[in-house]
mmCIF file of C-alpha atoms in Angstrom:
data_model
loop_
_atom_site.group_PDB
_atom_site.id
_atom_site.type_symbol
_atom_site.label_atom_id
_atom_site.label_comp_id
_atom_site.label_asym_id
_atom_site.label_seq_id
_atom_site.Cartn_x
_atom_site.Cartn_y
_atom_site.Cartn_z
ATOM 1 C CA MET A 1 -39.335 137.455 163.066
ATOM 2 C CA SER A 2 -42.300 135.625 161.532
ATOM 3 C CA VAL A 3 -42.981 132.022 162.429
ATOM 4 C CA ALA A 4 -43.737 129.548 159.664
ATOM 5 C CA PRO A 5 -47.312 128.244 159.757
ATOM 6 C CA ASP A 6 -47.831 124.736 161.074
ATOM 7 C CA PRO A 7 -49.109 121.939 158.765
ATOM 8 C CA ALA A 8 -52.721 122.506 159.824
ATOM 9 C CA GLU A 9 -52.548 126.190 158.881
ATOM 10 C CA ILE A 10 -50.931 125.339 155.561
ATOM 11 C CA PHE A 11 -53.678 122.805 154.933
ATOM 12 C CA ASP A 12 -56.409 125.362 155.656
ATOM 13 C CA ARG A 13 -54.850 127.781 153.177
ATOM 14 C CA ALA A 14 -54.670 124.998 150.592
ATOM 15 C CA VAL A 15 -58.353 124.204 151.147
ATOM 16 C CA ASP A 16 -59.327 127.794 150.330
ATOM 17 C CA GLU A 17 -57.130 127.829 147.232
ATOM 18 C CA GLY A 18 -58.419 124.420 146.156
ATOM 19 C CA GLN A 19 -62.015 125.576 146.440
ATOM 20 C CA ARG A 20 -61.215 128.615 144.285
ATOM 21 C CA ARG A 21 -59.643 126.436 141.624
ATOM 22 C CA LEU A 22 -62.572 124.024 141.588
ATOM 23 C CA GLU A 23 -65.118 126.821 141.231
ATOM 24 C CA GLN A 24 -63.603 128.253 138.042
ATOM 25 C CA SER A 25 -65.891 128.386 135.039
ATOM 26 C CA LEU A 26 -64.904 126.255 132.073
ATOM 27 C CA LEU A 27 -63.861 129.357 130.113
ATOM 28 C CA GLU A 28 -61.728 130.684 132.971
ATOM 29 C CA LEU A 29 -60.071 127.310 133.536
ATOM 30 C CA ALA A 30 -59.363 126.769 129.848
ATOM 31 C CA ALA A 31 -57.928 130.279 129.427
ATOM 32 C CA THR A 32 -55.815 130.053 132.586
ATOM 33 C CA SER A 33 -54.452 126.656 131.546
ATOM 34 C CA PHE A 34 -53.719 127.881 128.025
ATOM 35 C CA ILE A 35 -51.772 130.821 129.469
ATOM 36 C CA ALA A 36 -49.743 128.453 131.661
ATOM 37 C CA GLY A 37 -48.935 126.319 128.616
ATOM 38 C CA PHE A 38 -47.394 129.110 126.583
ATOM 39 C CA THR A 39 -45.822 130.755 129.650
ATOM 40 C CA ILE A 40 -43.714 127.705 130.522
ATOM 41 C CA VAL A 41 -42.348 127.778 126.965
ATOM 42 C CA PHE A 42 -40.329 130.862 127.936
ATOM 43 C CA GLY A 43 -38.449 128.746 130.464
ATOM 44 C CA ILE A 44 -37.884 125.930 127.979
ATOM 45 C CA VAL A 45 -36.631 128.318 125.301
ATOM 46 C CA ALA A 46 -34.363 130.110 127.787
ATOM 47 C CA LEU A 47 -32.885 126.734 128.729
ATOM 48 C CA GLY A 48 -32.311 125.890 125.058
ATOM 49 C CA VAL A 49 -30.748 129.255 124.210
ATOM 50 C CA VAL A 50 -28.326 129.212 127.144
ATOM 51 C CA ASP A 51 -27.491 125.535 126.724
ATOM 52 C CA GLY A 52 -26.759 126.058 123.018
ATOM 53 C CA LEU A 53 -24.593 129.134 123.579
ATOM 54 C CA VAL A 54 -22.614 127.794 126.542
ATOM 55 C CA GLU A 55 -22.046 124.181 125.449
ATOM 56 C CA PRO A 56 -19.269 124.835 122.888
ATOM 57 C CA GLN A 57 -17.069 126.442 125.555
ATOM 58 C CA PHE A 58 -18.041 124.566 128.706
ATOM 59 C CA GLY A 59 -19.392 121.202 127.567
ATOM 60 C CA GLU A 60 -21.771 119.442 129.952
ATOM 61 C CA ALA A 61 -21.693 122.385 132.370
ATOM 62 C CA ALA A 62 -24.040 124.065 129.894
ATOM 63 C CA HIS A 63 -26.822 121.898 131.295
ATOM 64 C CA VAL A 64 -26.442 123.568 134.695
ATOM 65 C CA ALA A 65 -26.495 127.019 133.088
ATOM 66 C CA GLY A 66 -29.640 126.101 131.185
ATOM 67 C CA ALA A 67 -31.342 124.795 134.325
ATOM 68 C CA LEU A 68 -30.603 128.087 136.068
ATOM 69 C CA THR A 69 -32.578 129.926 133.388
ATOM 70 C CA PHE A 70 -35.523 127.514 133.253
ATOM 71 C CA GLY A 71 -36.571 128.554 136.758
ATOM 72 C CA VAL A 72 -37.744 131.880 135.326
ATOM 73 C CA GLY A 73 -40.620 130.059 133.614
ATOM 74 C CA MET A 74 -41.830 128.669 136.950
ATOM 75 C CA VAL A 75 -41.673 132.142 138.481
ATOM 76 C CA PHE A 76 -43.889 133.482 135.684
ATOM 77 C CA LEU A 77 -46.406 130.708 136.340
ATOM 78 C CA VAL A 78 -46.631 131.223 140.082
ATOM 79 C CA ILE A 79 -46.784 135.015 140.043
ATOM 80 C CA GLY A 80 -49.312 134.925 137.207
ATOM 81 C CA ARG A 81 -51.467 132.429 139.197
ATOM 82 C CA THR A 82 -51.957 130.271 136.141
ATOM 83 C CA GLU A 83 -53.106 126.659 136.131
ATOM 84 C CA LEU A 84 -50.387 124.060 135.531
ATOM 85 C CA PHE A 85 -51.083 120.335 135.566
ATOM 86 C CA ASN A 86 -49.607 118.635 138.640
ATOM 87 C CA GLU A 87 -49.073 121.986 140.375
ATOM 88 C CA ASN A 88 -52.832 121.887 141.019
ATOM 89 C CA PHE A 89 -52.882 118.454 142.710
ATOM 90 C CA PHE A 90 -52.532 119.316 146.391
ATOM 91 C CA ASP A 91 -55.006 122.186 146.776
ATOM 92 C CA PRO A 92 -58.171 120.594 145.305
ATOM 93 C CA VAL A 93 -57.523 117.275 147.053
ATOM 94 C CA ALA A 94 -57.116 119.191 150.314
ATOM 95 C CA ALA A 95 -60.486 120.846 149.681
ATOM 96 C CA ALA A 96 -62.114 117.459 149.084
ATOM 97 C CA ALA A 97 -60.506 115.920 152.171
ATOM 98 C CA ALA A 98 -61.562 118.833 154.382
ATOM 99 C CA ARG A 99 -65.190 118.468 153.380
ATOM 100 C CA ASP A 100 -65.247 114.682 153.063
ATOM 101 C CA GLY A 101 -66.755 115.470 149.693
ATOM 102 C CA THR A 102 -66.661 112.571 147.275
ATOM 103 C CA TRP A 103 -68.882 114.742 145.076
ATOM 104 C CA LEU A 104 -65.795 116.846 144.441
ATOM 105 C CA LEU A 105 -64.214 113.995 142.476
ATOM 106 C CA VAL A 106 -66.003 115.097 139.299
ATOM 107 C CA PRO A 107 -64.862 118.751 139.558
ATOM 108 C CA ILE A 108 -61.335 117.555 140.374
ATOM 109 C CA GLY A 109 -61.301 115.304 137.304
ATOM 110 C CA ARG A 110 -62.581 118.193 135.184
ATOM 111 C CA LEU A 111 -59.909 120.496 136.607
ATOM 112 C CA TRP A 112 -57.045 118.136 135.822
ATOM 113 C CA ALA A 113 -58.282 117.046 132.393
ATOM 114 C CA VAL A 114 -58.943 120.577 131.126
ATOM 115 C CA THR A 115 -55.675 121.822 132.586
ATOM 116 C CA LEU A 116 -53.574 119.149 130.877
ATOM 117 C CA VAL A 117 -55.247 119.553 127.488
ATOM 118 C CA PHE A 118 -54.985 123.349 127.387
ATOM 119 C CA ASN A 119 -51.477 123.382 128.853
ATOM 120 C CA LEU A 120 -50.420 121.269 125.894
ATOM 121 C CA VAL A 121 -52.404 123.303 123.359
ATOM 122 C CA GLY A 122 -50.909 126.577 124.573
ATOM 123 C CA GLY A 123 -47.405 125.149 124.779
ATOM 124 C CA PHE A 124 -47.487 123.505 121.354
ATOM 125 C CA LEU A 125 -48.861 126.590 119.616
ATOM 126 C CA PHE A 126 -46.208 128.844 121.133
ATOM 127 C CA ALA A 127 -43.499 126.315 120.293
ATOM 128 C CA VAL A 128 -44.545 126.595 116.632
ATOM 129 C CA VAL A 129 -43.940 130.362 116.830
ATOM 130 C CA PHE A 130 -40.454 129.891 118.293
ATOM 131 C CA ALA A 131 -39.633 127.257 115.674
ATOM 132 C CA VAL A 132 -40.031 129.747 112.811
ATOM 133 C CA ASP A 133 -36.663 130.151 111.102
ATOM 134 C CA GLY A 134 -34.787 133.153 112.454
ATOM 135 C CA VAL A 135 -36.494 133.403 115.851
ATOM 136 C CA LEU A 136 -33.910 131.361 117.771
ATOM 137 C CA PRO A 137 -30.148 131.035 117.281
ATOM 138 C CA PRO A 138 -29.134 127.843 115.409
ATOM 139 C CA GLU A 139 -27.368 126.584 118.541
ATOM 140 C CA SER A 140 -30.678 126.662 120.413
ATOM 141 C CA ALA A 141 -32.413 124.454 117.873
ATOM 142 C CA HIS A 142 -29.564 121.958 118.174
ATOM 143 C CA ALA A 143 -29.780 121.972 121.987
ATOM 144 C CA LEU A 144 -33.562 121.567 122.035
ATOM 145 C CA SER A 145 -33.397 118.748 119.480
ATOM 146 C CA GLY A 146 -30.746 116.976 121.532
ATOM 147 C CA THR A 147 -32.877 117.226 124.654
ATOM 148 C CA ALA A 148 -35.897 115.821 122.813
ATOM 149 C CA GLU A 149 -33.924 112.876 121.454
ATOM 150 C CA GLY A 150 -32.545 112.170 124.912
ATOM 151 C CA ILE A 151 -36.078 112.047 126.314
ATOM 152 C CA VAL A 152 -37.597 109.674 123.759
ATOM 153 C CA ASN A 153 -34.586 107.343 123.687
ATOM 154 C CA ARG A 154 -34.991 106.450 127.354
ATOM 155 C CA PRO A 155 -36.917 103.306 128.322
ATOM 156 C CA ALA A 156 -40.513 103.883 129.415
ATOM 157 C CA ARG A 157 -39.708 102.831 132.971
ATOM 158 C CA GLY A 158 -37.039 105.540 133.097
ATOM 159 C CA ILE A 159 -39.516 108.231 132.020
ATOM 160 C CA PHE A 160 -42.087 106.901 134.496
ATOM 161 C CA ALA A 161 -39.654 106.924 137.433
ATOM 162 C CA SER A 162 -38.361 110.368 136.504
ATOM 163 C CA ALA A 163 -41.958 111.619 136.275
ATOM 164 C CA ILE A 164 -42.653 110.318 139.782
ATOM 165 C CA VAL A 165 -39.837 112.554 141.013
ATOM 166 C CA GLY A 166 -41.030 115.470 138.877
ATOM 167 C CA GLY A 167 -44.602 115.053 140.057
ATOM 168 C CA ALA A 168 -43.535 114.983 143.698
ATOM 169 C CA LEU A 169 -41.359 118.067 143.206
ATOM 170 C CA VAL A 170 -44.033 120.192 141.530
ATOM 171 C CA SER A 171 -46.761 119.121 143.975
ATOM 172 C CA LEU A 172 -44.407 119.902 146.848
ATOM 173 C CA LEU A 173 -44.193 123.405 145.390
ATOM 174 C CA SER A 174 -47.955 123.796 145.925
ATOM 175 C CA PHE A 175 -47.606 122.842 149.580
ATOM 176 C CA LEU A 176 -44.654 125.180 150.079
ATOM 177 C CA LEU A 177 -46.430 128.078 148.364
ATOM 178 C CA ALA A 178 -49.311 127.694 150.813
ATOM 179 C CA ALA A 179 -46.755 128.073 153.609
ATOM 180 C CA ALA A 180 -45.147 131.202 152.128
ATOM 181 C CA ASP A 181 -46.323 134.576 153.431
ATOM 182 C CA SER A 182 -44.426 136.932 151.118
ATOM 183 C CA VAL A 183 -44.095 137.452 147.397
ATOM 184 C CA GLY A 184 -40.333 137.148 147.709
ATOM 185 C CA SER A 185 -40.627 133.722 149.307
ATOM 186 C CA ARG A 186 -42.979 132.552 146.578
ATOM 187 C CA LEU A 187 -40.587 133.806 143.898
ATOM 188 C CA ALA A 188 -37.655 131.996 145.484
ATOM 189 C CA LEU A 189 -39.569 128.719 145.904
ATOM 190 C CA ALA A 190 -40.838 128.765 142.320
ATOM 191 C CA TYR A 191 -37.379 129.474 140.960
ATOM 192 C CA LEU A 192 -35.678 126.766 143.048
ATOM 193 C CA VAL A 193 -38.219 124.114 142.085
ATOM 194 C CA GLY A 194 -37.875 125.079 138.432
ATOM 195 C CA PHE A 195 -34.096 124.832 138.697
ATOM 196 C CA LEU A 196 -34.241 121.395 140.338
ATOM 197 C CA LEU A 197 -36.809 120.165 137.818
ATOM 198 C CA ALA A 198 -34.556 121.122 134.901
ATOM 199 C CA LEU A 199 -31.318 120.110 136.607
ATOM 200 C CA GLY A 200 -32.368 116.454 136.975
ATOM 201 C CA PRO A 201 -33.835 116.692 134.475
ATOM 202 C CA PHE A 202 -37.024 115.288 135.990
ATOM 203 C CA ASP A 203 -40.116 114.811 133.871
ATOM 204 C CA HIS A 204 -43.156 117.020 134.104
ATOM 205 C CA VAL A 205 -45.684 115.949 131.494
ATOM 206 C CA VAL A 206 -46.238 119.417 130.023
ATOM 207 C CA VAL A 207 -42.579 120.476 130.049
ATOM 208 C CA THR A 208 -41.413 117.116 128.716
ATOM 209 C CA ALA A 209 -44.068 117.005 125.994
ATOM 210 C CA ILE A 210 -43.149 120.508 124.805
ATOM 211 C CA HIS A 211 -39.480 119.519 124.725
ATOM 212 C CA VAL A 212 -40.332 116.528 122.519
ATOM 213 C CA PHE A 213 -42.548 118.675 120.307
ATOM 214 C CA PHE A 214 -39.701 121.148 119.847
ATOM 215 C CA GLY A 215 -37.532 118.240 118.717
ATOM 216 C CA TYR A 216 -40.191 117.232 116.210
ATOM 217 C CA LEU A 217 -40.368 120.803 114.880
ATOM 218 C CA PHE A 218 -36.581 120.945 114.546
ATOM 219 C CA ASP A 219 -36.449 117.623 112.675
ATOM 220 C CA ALA A 220 -34.939 115.528 115.456
ATOM 221 C CA ALA A 221 -34.914 111.749 115.055
ATOM 222 C CA ILE A 222 -38.227 111.171 116.841
ATOM 223 C CA GLY A 223 -40.693 108.429 115.931
ATOM 224 C CA SER A 224 -44.342 109.199 115.157
ATOM 225 C CA GLY A 225 -45.716 107.707 118.368
ATOM 226 C CA ALA A 226 -43.015 109.060 120.670
ATOM 227 C CA LEU A 227 -44.920 112.197 121.681
ATOM 228 C CA GLY A 228 -48.089 110.331 122.642
ATOM 229 C CA GLU A 229 -46.170 107.688 124.583
ATOM 230 C CA THR A 230 -44.171 110.358 126.401
ATOM 231 C CA ILE A 231 -47.335 112.208 127.437
ATOM 232 C CA ALA A 232 -49.043 109.047 128.697
ATOM 233 C CA VAL A 233 -46.083 107.689 130.665
ATOM 234 C CA SER A 234 -44.996 110.987 132.185
ATOM 235 C CA ALA A 235 -48.571 111.934 133.138
ATOM 236 C CA ALA A 236 -48.972 108.606 134.937
ATOM 237 C CA GLY A 237 -45.698 109.146 136.780
ATOM 238 C CA ASN A 238 -46.694 112.685 137.767
ATOM 239 C CA VAL A 239 -49.946 111.374 139.245
ATOM 240 C CA VAL A 240 -48.117 108.737 141.286
ATOM 241 C CA GLY A 241 -45.522 111.196 142.576
ATOM 242 C CA GLY A 242 -47.779 114.219 142.979
ATOM 243 C CA ILE A 243 -50.787 112.514 144.531
ATOM 244 C CA GLY A 244 -49.456 109.226 145.863
ATOM 245 C CA LEU A 245 -46.372 110.642 147.558
ATOM 246 C CA VAL A 246 -46.866 114.321 148.333
ATOM 247 C CA THR A 247 -50.600 115.042 148.441
ATOM 248 C CA PHE A 248 -51.793 111.975 150.337
ATOM 249 C CA ALA A 249 -48.837 112.175 152.729
ATOM 250 C CA HIS A 250 -49.628 115.774 153.703
ATOM 251 C CA VAL A 251 -53.350 115.050 154.022
ATOM 252 C CA ALA A 252 -52.500 112.106 156.305
ATOM 253 C CA GLN A 253 -50.180 114.367 158.307
ATOM 254 C CA VAL A 254 -52.991 116.817 159.039
ATOM 255 C CA ARG A 255 -55.531 114.073 159.746
ATOM 256 C CA GLY A 256 -53.066 112.477 162.151
ATOM 257 C CA ALA A 257 -52.565 115.801 163.947
ATOM 258 C CA ASP A 258 -56.351 116.197 164.265
ATOM 259 C CA GLY A 259 -56.580 112.733 165.803
ATOM 260 C CA ARG A 260 -53.830 113.567 168.294
ATOM 261 C CA ASP A 261 -55.615 116.748 169.343
ATOM 262 C CA ASP A 262 -58.845 114.822 169.868
#
């Protein structure tokens, strides 16, 4: 029976992965982030299709059914080793902390900025394809529009708080993936985090922005500035939850263990 690695071992694995991510060329990073953007759309569309088909018979239980299908999108991302904003918080910060390298702040900023932009570009372009009349069942368009309206009608503080939870959840996935030794474990972790993210639903800036964009494409009652505001607020919440709660806490855990050993 295998023994789970201790936090220091997990941290060392994260350092190696973080260094790899930071050393990507601009073309590789942009392409990998673009792929992640359109890949997560599969999960969003699956959620919308199932929600739309199940809701007439089972009412609000359709949300649970939809959340169960969204996890597939997270599995695609993890197995494909693509670059998703927020999922790439822990590893590069671990690399910087391990080397006491403030010079890594510029590559980290580049990594996160390029990732977010190309996640959104890839997701929005693929959403346009799915929005073509006849691609999705009519019930799916109704479900996706309803989700989008529900997002933008919340107060900003609600989106921000939800994004803190979403950011913590997705960054926790990075830490857990570094602890996993088998493909099966990685698949299960990715799926469970995707399910919990959609079940809340908790805001992840890319997923939430694509949801809102789908609503716009399907003529939902969404104001002109709603998409930009949603991106800004949810991104800020993801940073607080992903870095402030999960990443810094695990870095402090390892530093504290090093001090105890000394």
